[in-house]
Coordinates of C-alpha atoms and ligand atoms in Angstrom, one line a residue:
X1 CA 178.4 -6.4 117.3
X2 CA 181.3 -3.8 117.4
X3 CA 180.6 -0.4 115.7
X4 CA 184.3 1.1 115.4
X5 CA 184.5 3.3 112.2
X6 CA 187.3 2.3 109.2
X7 CA 190.0 4.2 111.5
X8 CA 189.1 2.2 114.5
X9 CA 187.8 5.5 116.0
X10 CA 184.4 4.9 117.9
X11 CA 181.7 5.6 115.9
X12 CA 179.6 8.3 116.7
X13 CA 175.8 7.7 116.6
X14 CA 173.4 10.7 117.9
X15 CA 170.6 9.4 119.3
X16 CA 167.1 11.5 119.6
X17 CA 164.9 10.7 122.4
X18 CA 167.5 9.4 124.6
X19 CA 165.8 10.2 127.9
X20 CA 163.8 7.5 128.4
X21 CA 162.3 4.2 126.0
X22 CA 163.5 2.7 122.7
X23 CA 166.1 5.6 122.7
X24 CA 167.3 5.1 125.8
X25 CA 168.1 1.6 124.7
X26 CA 168.9 2.7 122.4
X27 CA 171.8 5.5 123.5
X28 CA 172.9 2.1 125.5
X29 CA 173.8 -0.3 123.2
X30 CA 175.9 1.5 120.4
X31 CA 177.4 2.6 123.4
X32 CA 177.7 -1.2 124.6
X33 CA 179.6 -1.8 121.2
X34 CA 181.5 0.8 121.3
X35 CA 179.6 4.0 119.5
X36 CA 180.1 7.6 120.8
X37 CA 176.9 8.3 121.5
X38 CA 175.3 12.1 120.8
X39 CA 172.1 11.7 123.0
X40 CA 169.6 14.7 122.7
X41 CA 166.0 14.9 124.8
X42 CA 164.5 18.0 126.6
X43 CA 165.2 16.0 129.8
X44 CA 168.2 17.3 131.2
X45 CA 168.1 14.4 134.1
X46 CA 166.8 11.5 132.2
X47 CA 170.0 12.6 130.0
X48 CA 172.4 12.3 132.8
X49 CA 171.2 9.2 134.0
X50 CA 171.6 7.7 130.6
X51 CA 175.7 9.1 130.8
X52 CA 175.7 7.3 134.1
X53 CA 174.5 4.7 133.2
X54 CA 176.8 4.1 130.0
X55 CA 180.5 5.1 131.9
X56 CA 179.7 2.1 134.2
X57 CA 179.7 0.0 130.0
X58 CA 183.0 -2.1 130.6
X59 CA 183.3 -1.8 126.7
X60 CA 182.4 2.4 126.3
X61 CA 183.8 5.1 125.4
X62 CA 185.9 6.3 127.7
X63 CA 185.1 9.9 126.4
X64 CA 182.0 9.6 127.9
X65 CA 178.4 10.1 126.3
X66 CA 177.5 13.6 124.5
X67 CA 174.6 14.7 126.0
X68 CA 172.4 17.4 123.6
X69 CA 169.5 18.3 126.3
X70 CA 167.3 20.1 123.7
X71 CA 163.5 21.1 122.5
X72 CA 163.5 19.1 118.8
X73 CA 160.6 21.4 118.3
X74 CA 163.8 24.3 118.1
X75 CA 164.3 23.9 114.4
X76 CA 167.7 26.5 114.8
X77 CA 169.0 24.6 117.3
X78 CA 169.4 21.5 115.1
X79 CA 171.0 23.8 112.7
X80 CA 173.5 24.9 115.2
X81 CA 173.9 21.3 116.5
X82 CA 175.2 20.1 112.5
X83 CA 177.3 22.9 113.1
X84 CA 178.8 21.5 116.4
X85 CA 178.7 18.3 115.6
X86 CA 180.8 19.1 112.0
X87 CA 183.1 21.2 114.6
X88 CA 184.6 18.3 117.0
X89 CA 184.1 15.1 114.5
X90 CA 183.8 16.7 111.0
X91 CA 181.0 13.8 110.7
X92 CA 178.3 11.4 111.9
X93 CA 178.0 7.9 111.7
X94 CA 174.9 6.9 113.0
X95 CA 171.4 8.8 113.9
X96 CA 168.9 7.3 115.0
X97 CA 165.8 9.1 114.7
X98 CA 163.0 7.8 117.1
X99 CA 161.9 11.3 119.1
X100 CA 158.6 11.0 119.2
X101 CA 155.1 12.2 120.6
X102 CA 151.5 10.5 120.8
X103 CA 149.5 14.1 120.6
X104 CA 146.3 13.6 121.7
X105 CA 143.2 10.3 121.0
X106 CA 140.7 12.5 120.1
X107 CA 138.7 12.2 117.0
X108 CA 139.9 14.7 113.8
X109 CA 137.1 17.4 114.5
X110 CA 137.8 17.8 118.0
X111 CA 141.7 18.3 118.1
X112 CA 143.4 21.6 118.9
X113 CA 145.6 23.4 116.1
X114 CA 148.0 23.3 118.7
X115 CA 148.5 19.4 119.1
X116 CA 148.4 19.0 115.5
X117 CA 151.5 21.2 115.4
X118 CA 153.4 19.8 117.9
X119 CA 152.7 16.4 116.9
X120 CA 153.8 17.5 112.7
X121 CA 157.4 19.4 114.3
X122 CA 158.4 16.6 116.5
X123 CA 157.9 13.6 114.5
X124 CA 158.3 15.0 111.3
X125 CA 159.6 18.6 110.3
X126 CA 162.2 17.3 113.2
X127 CA 163.6 14.7 111.2
X128 CA 163.2 17.0 107.4
X129 CA 165.6 19.3 109.9
X130 CA 168.3 16.8 110.9
X131 CA 168.0 15.1 107.6
X132 CA 169.4 18.8 106.1
X133 CA 171.8 19.3 108.8
X134 CA 173.5 16.6 109.1
X135 CA 173.4 15.4 105.7
X136 CA 177.2 16.4 104.6
X137 CA 178.3 15.2 108.6
X138 CA 177.1 11.3 107.2
X139 CA 178.3 12.1 103.7
X140 CA 182.1 12.0 105.0
X141 CA 181.3 9.3 107.5
X142 CA 182.8 6.1 105.5
X143 CA 179.2 4.5 106.1
X144 CA 177.0 6.9 107.2
X145 CA 173.5 5.3 108.4
X146 CA 169.9 6.0 109.4
X147 CA 167.1 4.7 111.1
X148 CA 163.5 6.2 112.1
X149 CA 161.4 5.1 114.2
X150 CA 158.0 4.6 112.7
X151 CA 154.5 2.6 113.6
X152 CA 152.4 0.3 112.2
X153 CA 149.5 2.7 112.3
X154 CA 151.5 4.6 109.5
X155 CA 151.1 1.9 106.8
X156 CA 147.8 -0.6 108.2
X157 CA 145.2 -0.5 105.9
X158 CA 142.5 -0.1 108.6
X159 CA 143.4 3.3 110.4
X160 CA 142.2 3.7 113.5
X161 CA 139.9 6.1 115.0
X162 CA 140.9 8.4 116.7
X163 CA 145.0 8.5 116.1
X164 CA 144.7 10.6 113.6
X165 CA 147.8 13.3 114.1
X166 CA 150.0 10.6 115.2
X167 CA 149.4 8.5 112.0
X168 CA 149.6 11.2 109.4
X169 CA 152.6 11.8 110.8
X170 CA 154.1 9.0 110.6
X171 CA 153.0 8.3 107.2
X172 CA 155.0 11.4 106.0
X173 CA 158.3 10.3 108.2
X174 CA 157.6 7.0 106.1
X175 CA 158.0 9.4 102.4
X176 CA 160.4 11.3 104.3
X177 CA 162.9 8.1 105.1
X178 CA 162.5 6.7 102.1
X179 CA 162.8 10.0 99.5
X180 CA 165.7 10.3 101.9
X181 CA 167.0 6.5 101.2
X182 CA 166.4 7.2 97.2
X183 CA 168.6 10.5 97.3
X184 CA 171.3 8.9 98.9
X185 CA 171.3 5.6 96.7
X186 CA 173.9 6.2 94.3
X187 CA 176.4 9.4 95.3
X188 CA 177.1 8.3 99.0
X189 CA 177.3 5.6 101.3
X190 CA 174.2 6.3 103.5
X191 CA 172.2 3.6 103.9
X192 CA 167.5 4.8 105.4
X193 CA 165.9 2.6 107.2
X194 CA 162.4 2.6 108.7
X195 CA 162.2 0.6 112.2
X196 CA 158.4 -0.6 112.8
X197 CA 159.3 -1.5 117.2
X198 CA 155.4 -2.8 117.6
X199 CA 154.2 -2.0 121.0
X200 CA 156.5 -2.0 123.1
X201 CA 156.6 -1.3 127.0
X202 CA 157.6 2.1 127.6
X203 CA 155.7 5.3 128.4
X204 CA 153.7 6.8 125.5
X205 CA 152.5 2.5 125.1
X206 CA 151.3 3.4 128.8
X207 CA 149.9 6.2 127.7
X208 CA 148.1 5.6 124.7
X209 CA 147.2 1.6 126.2
X210 CA 146.2 2.6 129.5
X211 CA 144.0 -0.7 130.5
X212 CA 147.0 -3.0 129.1
X213 CA 149.1 -4.9 130.9
X214 CA 152.5 -3.5 130.4
X215 CA 154.6 -6.8 131.7
X216 CA 152.7 -8.7 128.6
X217 CA 154.9 -6.2 126.0
X218 CA 158.3 -6.6 125.0
X219 CA 160.5 -4.6 126.5
X220 CA 162.6 -1.8 124.3
X221 CA 165.8 -3.0 125.5
X222 CA 165.3 -6.4 123.3
X223 CA 165.2 -4.2 119.9
X224 CA 167.8 -2.3 120.6
X225 CA 170.5 -5.3 119.0
X226 CA 168.5 -4.8 116.3
X227 CA 169.1 -0.7 115.7
X228 CA 172.9 -1.5 117.1
X229 CA 173.2 -3.3 113.7
X230 CA 171.2 -1.2 111.3
X231 CA 173.4 1.1 112.1
X232 CA 177.1 -0.3 112.0
X233 CA 178.7 -0.5 108.8
X234 CA 178.0 -4.1 108.0
X235 CA 174.1 -2.5 107.4
X236 CA 173.6 -2.7 103.2
X237 CA 169.1 -2.2 102.9
X238 CA 168.7 0.8 102.3
X239 CA 164.4 2.8 102.1
X240 CA 163.3 -0.5 103.8
X241 CA 161.0 -1.6 107.4
X242 CA 162.7 -3.9 109.4
X243 CA 159.7 -5.1 111.5
X244 CA 160.2 -6.0 114.7
X245 CA 157.1 -7.9 115.5
X246 CA 157.9 -10.7 112.1
X247 CA 161.6 -9.5 112.5
X248 CA 162.0 -9.1 108.8
X249 CA 163.1 -6.3 105.9
X250 CA 160.2 -5.3 104.2
X251 CA 159.7 -3.4 101.3
X252 CA 158.0 -1.2 100.5
X253 CA 154.8 -2.1 97.2
X254 CA 153.5 0.0 94.6
X255 CA 150.2 -0.3 94.3
X256 CA 148.1 -2.7 91.8
Ligands
NAP301 P1 158.9 7.1 124.6 O1 159.0 6.7 125.8 O2 157.5 8.8 125.2 O3 160.1 7.8 124.5 C1 159.8 9.7 124.2 C2 161.3 10.1 123.8 O4 160.6 11.4 122.9 C3 161.4 10.3 124.8 O5 163.5 10.5 125.1 C4 161.4 12.3 124.5 O6 162.1 13.2 125.4 C5 161.2 12.4 123.4 N1 160.4 13.9 122.9 C6 159.2 13.6 123.1 N2 159.7 15.1 122.6 C7 160.7 16.0 122.3 C8 160.8 17.1 121.8 N3 160.2 17.7 121.6 N4 162.4 16.9 122.1 C9 163.4 16.6 121.4 N5 163.2 14.9 122.4 C10 161.6 14.3 122.4 O7 158.3 7.0 123.8 P2 158.9 5.5 123.4 O8 158.0 4.7 123.0 O9 160.3 5.4 123.2 O10 159.3 5.8 121.4 C11 160.0 6.0 120.6 C12 159.9 6.3 119.6 O11 158.8 4.9 118.3 C13 158.7 7.3 118.4 O12 158.9 7.4 117.8 C14 158.0 6.5 119.3 O13 156.1 7.2 117.7 C15 158.0 4.6 117.9 N6 156.8 4.2 118.2 C16 156.7 3.3 120.1 C17 155.9 1.8 119.9 C18 155.6 1.4 121.4 O14 155.0 0.6 121.5 N7 156.4 1.9 121.9 C19 155.2 1.8 119.1 C20 155.4 2.0 117.6 C21 156.7 3.4 117.7 P3 161.7 14.0 126.5 O15 160.7 14.1 127.0 O16 162.6 14.1 127.8 O17 161.9 15.3 125.7

């Protein structure tokens, strides 16, 4: 699927957490579809390897990748990023809010406040700060697309013990994304989706489930084409959840 903008120039796609895992696979797939990728993470080496891989793609933007080595807990840097993107392109066509941290799997009453604050900062507040900084740029796109990567733990009926900060943060992310979808529905061309990847073969999953054989899990590269589709101008759903396990777009239901 091609993701060029209406005037034929490459679509500009920001992917957070692009140094490894799902974000890296999404960045490569977006670049392969012709988008110019703005790749954000803390690990400079991971971003440079991503850039090498993207430059080797046959269909990649000759302008390469824009690398943004930064910590999403630096909220002022998120504001500066919005300014920098505005100066360079005047718009943003896609935001993949993927970066996330697991925190610690431990009972709530044992959890240290710093771990709680870090999980909330990366998984929730940074995504709100991205919306705050980037909304004017997304509105300037002919088809602004936003995808946030959530988790099944946010919405499953029986919450798992010990996943407190992560589950709480992803439930908050769900509400954040749906609020933004409602606020943009009638006033812009922006469409906002949540994506539940289900268990995928990444470093985070290996930390959460050390006894699991990674070979039994699907790879992030299998999900990546769907992220490209959700970031494309042709995508029209908003305020909904794409569940990769079921391969279905699900509406959130009101309680009976
Ligand atoms: P991962 O391999 O641990 O990758 C996480 C990414 O987030 C890395 O690129 C990391 O880059 C970035 N990141 C973390 N903290 C950051 C910070 N403070 N500032 C900037 N970037 C930061 O995890 P993953 O499995 O690919 O997860 C990606 C998303 O999918 C997460 O939101 C996760 O909750 C969600 N998810 C994953 C699964 C799964 O089974 N894998 C299931 C459900 C949901 P640096 O360390 O270089 O900063």
